[in-house]
Amino acid sequence: MEPIIAIVLVLMGYALGSAKLINEGNEALVERLGKYHRKLDPGLNFIIPLLDQIVMEDTTREQILDIKPQNIITKDNIYVEIDAVLFWRIQDIKKSYYEIEDLQTALSQLATTTVREILAQHTLEETNVLRSDMDRAILDSLNAITPKWGVEVIRVDIQSITLPESVRKSMEEQRAAEIKSRAAILEAEGERQAAVKKAEGTKRSMEIIAEALRDNPGNKDILRYLVAQDYINASYRLGESENAKVVFVDPGKSADMMELIAQTVSQEGNNNKSENGSV
């Protein structure tokens, strides 16, 4: 009876020793007598105790590698600090174990070197404008090397680009100057348009007055109104001035001036009519 119990216990121990459970999302490598034998998939697997040995079990799910902040000199010789993150996964667990000694360290060093190399090819302005293009360039460079390690780099994200304090202040001053320049240009353009509108309005007013005078050359009310309006406007301007002065106008001379203007307008109207008749 005892030998049977011993045999049962041995068989149970063998069964327990040969059964290996691999979790979903993981894979394992089995060596037999020190040589690669096979790969274990998720689920229940059996190996031969003493002959077979699981040398590696790792996840095939997506993993994150945080690239430590790096000080980089841009193409225009400005120091910046770059912080990036890498998303990757194992595609071939056999290559990831046998082709590289320390996969995590190798991937980190390769990513760091590639990030420094790509960003050093761009100016500071380009690093801000072309960030997505640089992400793609880094990704392509990494995926040109990592497949021989059984690894696929899914994406690279440059999280932040930190500038030195002096450079940051200079950029803020430059942006402030650009804003002031644009504001000055807009203000000048607004003043120009206002001046054009005012000139057009003045021209139209003069045309209307000239036409009224040509139609009624003997009507001096229009001239009196214009002269009075000029006097009032001039008085307002003098009143607003810090060195305001009082100006006395001789009504008699203003009447002579209106008469002279009326004669001039009448003469111009007659000349125009004669010219149209001769044509």
C-alpha atoms as one frame of an Amber mdcrd trajectory, in Angstrom:
protein
   0.000   0.000   0.000   2.763   2.397   0.848   4.519   2.011  -2.549   1.270
   2.893  -4.290   0.852   6.004  -2.175   4.424   6.966  -2.946   3.853   6.512
  -6.670   0.657   8.601  -6.504   2.464  11.342  -4.657   5.275  11.280  -7.207
   2.782  11.502 -10.071   0.938  14.352  -8.378   4.191  16.183  -7.804   5.200
  15.598 -11.409   1.840  16.899 -12.638   2.076  19.956 -10.445   5.661  20.572
 -11.519   4.877  20.191 -15.214   1.749  22.361 -15.255   2.425  26.052 -15.907
  -0.297  28.685 -16.067   0.431  31.713 -18.226  -1.784  34.747 -17.699  -3.604
  36.462 -20.546  -1.412  39.102 -22.160   1.805  37.309 -21.247   4.080  34.839
 -22.999   6.916  32.652 -21.714  10.059  31.028 -23.098  11.048  27.428 -22.304
  14.577  26.063 -22.555  15.308  22.332 -22.568  18.728  21.441 -21.286  19.891
  25.017 -21.721  18.628  25.459 -25.281  15.559  27.256 -26.545  12.707  24.794
 -26.879   9.374  26.568 -27.326   7.136  29.480 -26.412   4.238  29.162 -23.973
   1.000  30.963 -24.831  -1.575  32.232 -22.311  -3.446  29.411 -20.532  -2.446
  26.055 -19.087   0.805  24.580 -20.444   2.848  21.498 -19.532   6.594  21.093
 -19.473   8.916  18.287 -18.453  10.327  18.929 -14.977  14.104  18.844 -14.614
  14.521  18.921 -18.414  12.488  22.064 -19.207  12.873  25.443 -17.570  10.915
  28.689 -18.016  13.616  31.316 -18.503  11.402  34.310 -19.225   7.816  35.436
 -18.867   6.881  38.910 -20.030   3.872  40.911 -21.158   3.019  41.524 -24.792
   0.774  44.439 -23.871   1.645  48.049 -24.586   4.219  49.502 -22.219   5.348
  53.024 -21.383   8.924  54.207 -21.241   9.466  57.648 -19.732  12.494  59.330
 -21.292  14.286  61.393 -18.673  14.522  65.153 -19.367  17.419  65.849 -21.680
  19.414  69.045 -22.232  19.726  69.555 -25.962  21.367  72.237 -28.110  19.138
  73.247 -31.007  20.346  74.079 -34.491  20.504  77.779 -33.579  22.632  77.025
 -30.473  19.981  77.400 -27.769  19.845  75.057 -24.779  16.446  73.464 -24.189
  15.222  70.703 -21.900  13.130  68.015 -23.571  10.737  65.657 -21.792   9.310
  62.782 -23.863   7.495  59.486 -23.429   7.651  56.299 -25.493   4.899  53.689
 -26.035   6.085  50.242 -27.119   5.308  46.518 -26.955   6.992  43.177 -27.525
   6.187  41.627 -30.879   8.558  38.648 -30.701   9.379  37.545 -27.162  12.109
  35.187 -28.369  14.063  38.035 -30.024  13.508  40.323 -27.039  15.266  37.773
 -24.808  18.007  36.347 -27.029  18.928  39.345 -29.239  19.547  41.936 -26.518
  20.994  41.661 -23.034  18.875  44.302 -21.276  15.906  45.323 -23.380  14.610
  48.135 -21.154  18.008  49.814 -20.811  18.816  49.424 -24.502  15.466  50.874
 -25.538  15.851  53.802 -23.129  19.356  54.627 -24.362  18.336  54.341 -28.009
  15.288  56.577 -27.497  17.340  59.195 -25.648  20.018  59.288 -28.356  17.444
  59.494 -31.152  15.514  62.311 -29.488  18.700  64.327 -29.034  19.751  63.715
 -32.636  16.415  64.676 -34.201  15.882  67.829 -32.143  19.451  69.017 -32.732
  18.571  69.249 -36.441  15.894  71.914 -35.828  15.886  75.498 -34.641  14.058
  76.602 -31.509  11.138  77.955 -33.535  10.859  74.703 -35.491  10.760  72.627
 -32.289   7.543  74.437 -31.344   5.948  74.483 -34.790   7.003  71.057 -36.103
   6.548  68.978 -32.949   4.318  66.362 -34.598   6.809  66.021 -37.465   9.631
  65.464 -34.991   7.557  62.819 -33.182   7.132  60.994 -36.488  10.836  61.278
 -37.335  11.829  59.861 -33.932   9.310  57.031 -34.316  10.586  56.095 -37.775
  14.200  56.147 -36.601  13.433  53.861 -33.639  11.378  51.402 -35.679  14.264
  51.063 -38.099  16.295  49.407 -35.292  13.940  47.878 -32.714  12.379  45.097
 -34.892  15.594  43.053 -34.567  14.941  43.112 -30.809  11.380  41.893 -31.351
   9.995  45.287 -30.284   7.585  47.709 -31.967   7.531  51.376 -30.970   3.910
  52.483 -31.243   4.270  56.230 -30.788   6.517  58.934 -29.351   5.222  62.072
 -27.658   7.368  65.101 -26.848   5.551  66.252 -23.737   7.344  69.517 -23.022
  10.146  71.759 -24.238  11.485  73.923 -21.412  13.431  77.043 -22.321  16.057
  78.827 -20.228  14.706  81.816 -18.296  16.668  84.333 -20.390  15.391  82.873
 -23.659  11.834  82.764 -22.367  11.945  86.441 -21.367  13.401  87.402 -24.742
  10.605  85.554 -26.541   7.967  87.238 -24.380   9.463  90.658 -25.157   9.539
  89.814 -28.851   5.878  88.748 -28.810   4.943  91.933 -26.924   6.791  94.034
 -29.516   5.003  92.223 -32.346   1.625  92.852 -30.718   2.413  96.565 -30.305
   3.588  96.743 -33.910   0.402  95.142 -35.201  -1.682  97.487 -33.038   0.184
 100.524 -34.407  -0.321  99.318 -37.965  -4.051  98.797 -37.392  -4.358 102.224
 -35.778  -2.529 103.886 -38.677  -4.711 102.054 -41.176  -7.828 103.171 -39.309
  -6.650 106.792 -39.326  -5.860 106.551 -43.045  -9.317 105.197 -43.837 -10.930
 107.877 -41.672  -8.930 110.589 -43.475  -9.976 109.170 -46.848 -13.627 109.116
 -45.811 -13.378 112.669 -44.496 -11.732 113.871 -47.699 -14.389 112.161 -49.784
 -17.106 113.789 -47.666 -15.466 117.209 -48.009 -15.154 116.775 -51.759 -18.792
 115.811 -52.072 -19.875 118.771 -49.926 -17.859 121.137 -52.106 -19.424 119.679
 -55.236 -22.918 120.169 -53.826 -22.178 123.758 -52.762 -20.552 124.562 -56.110
 -23.551 123.170 -57.960 -25.938 125.201 -55.795 -23.942 128.376 -56.447 -23.881
 127.739 -60.193 -27.654 127.284 -60.218 -28.211 130.397 -58.038 -25.210 132.696
 -58.523 -27.030 135.663 -56.960 -27.947 133.838 -53.751 -25.570 135.000 -51.042
 -27.252 133.094 -48.224 -25.164 130.040 -48.959 -21.959 132.026 -48.758 -23.029
 133.708 -45.551 -23.827 130.331 -44.032 -20.415 128.925 -44.996 -18.547 131.946
 -43.675 -20.506 131.836 -40.419 -19.828 128.159 -40.073 -16.087 128.752 -40.583
 -16.154 131.465 -37.935 -17.908 129.173 -35.464 -15.493 126.282 -36.081 -12.526
 128.583 -35.732 -13.936 129.906 -32.453 -14.288 126.344 -31.134 -10.707 125.545
 -32.051  -9.437 128.715 -30.437 -11.433 127.985 -27.326  -9.937 124.515 -27.034
  -6.396 125.816 -27.426  -4.336 126.509 -24.293  -3.262 129.830 -25.817  -6.749
 130.961 -26.851  -7.096 134.362 -28.527  -9.970 136.588 -29.562 -10.238 137.461
 -33.262 -12.383 140.374 -34.463 -13.736 140.207 -38.010 -14.875 143.183 -40.019
 -18.388 142.390 -41.347 -17.865 144.770 -44.211 -14.894 142.895 -45.527 -16.696
 139.579 -45.202 -19.490 140.971 -47.388 -16.932 142.016 -50.010 -15.434 138.546
 -49.873 -18.827 136.916 -50.407 -19.466 139.214 -53.372 -16.142 138.277 -54.927
 -16.836 134.560 -54.484 -20.313 134.924 -56.003 -18.890 136.705 -59.056 -16.232
 134.059 -59.502 -18.755 131.224 -59.325 -21.117 133.037 -61.731 -18.292 133.569
 -64.194 -17.269 129.915 -64.021 -20.885 128.849 -64.641 -21.165 131.102 -67.711
 -17.872 129.810 -69.075 -19.031 126.229 -68.714 -22.310 126.973 -70.481 -20.528
 128.732 -73.370 -18.140 125.830 -73.731 -21.006 123.335 -73.827 -22.814 125.461
 -76.419 -19.794 125.692 -78.673 -19.334 121.941 -78.532
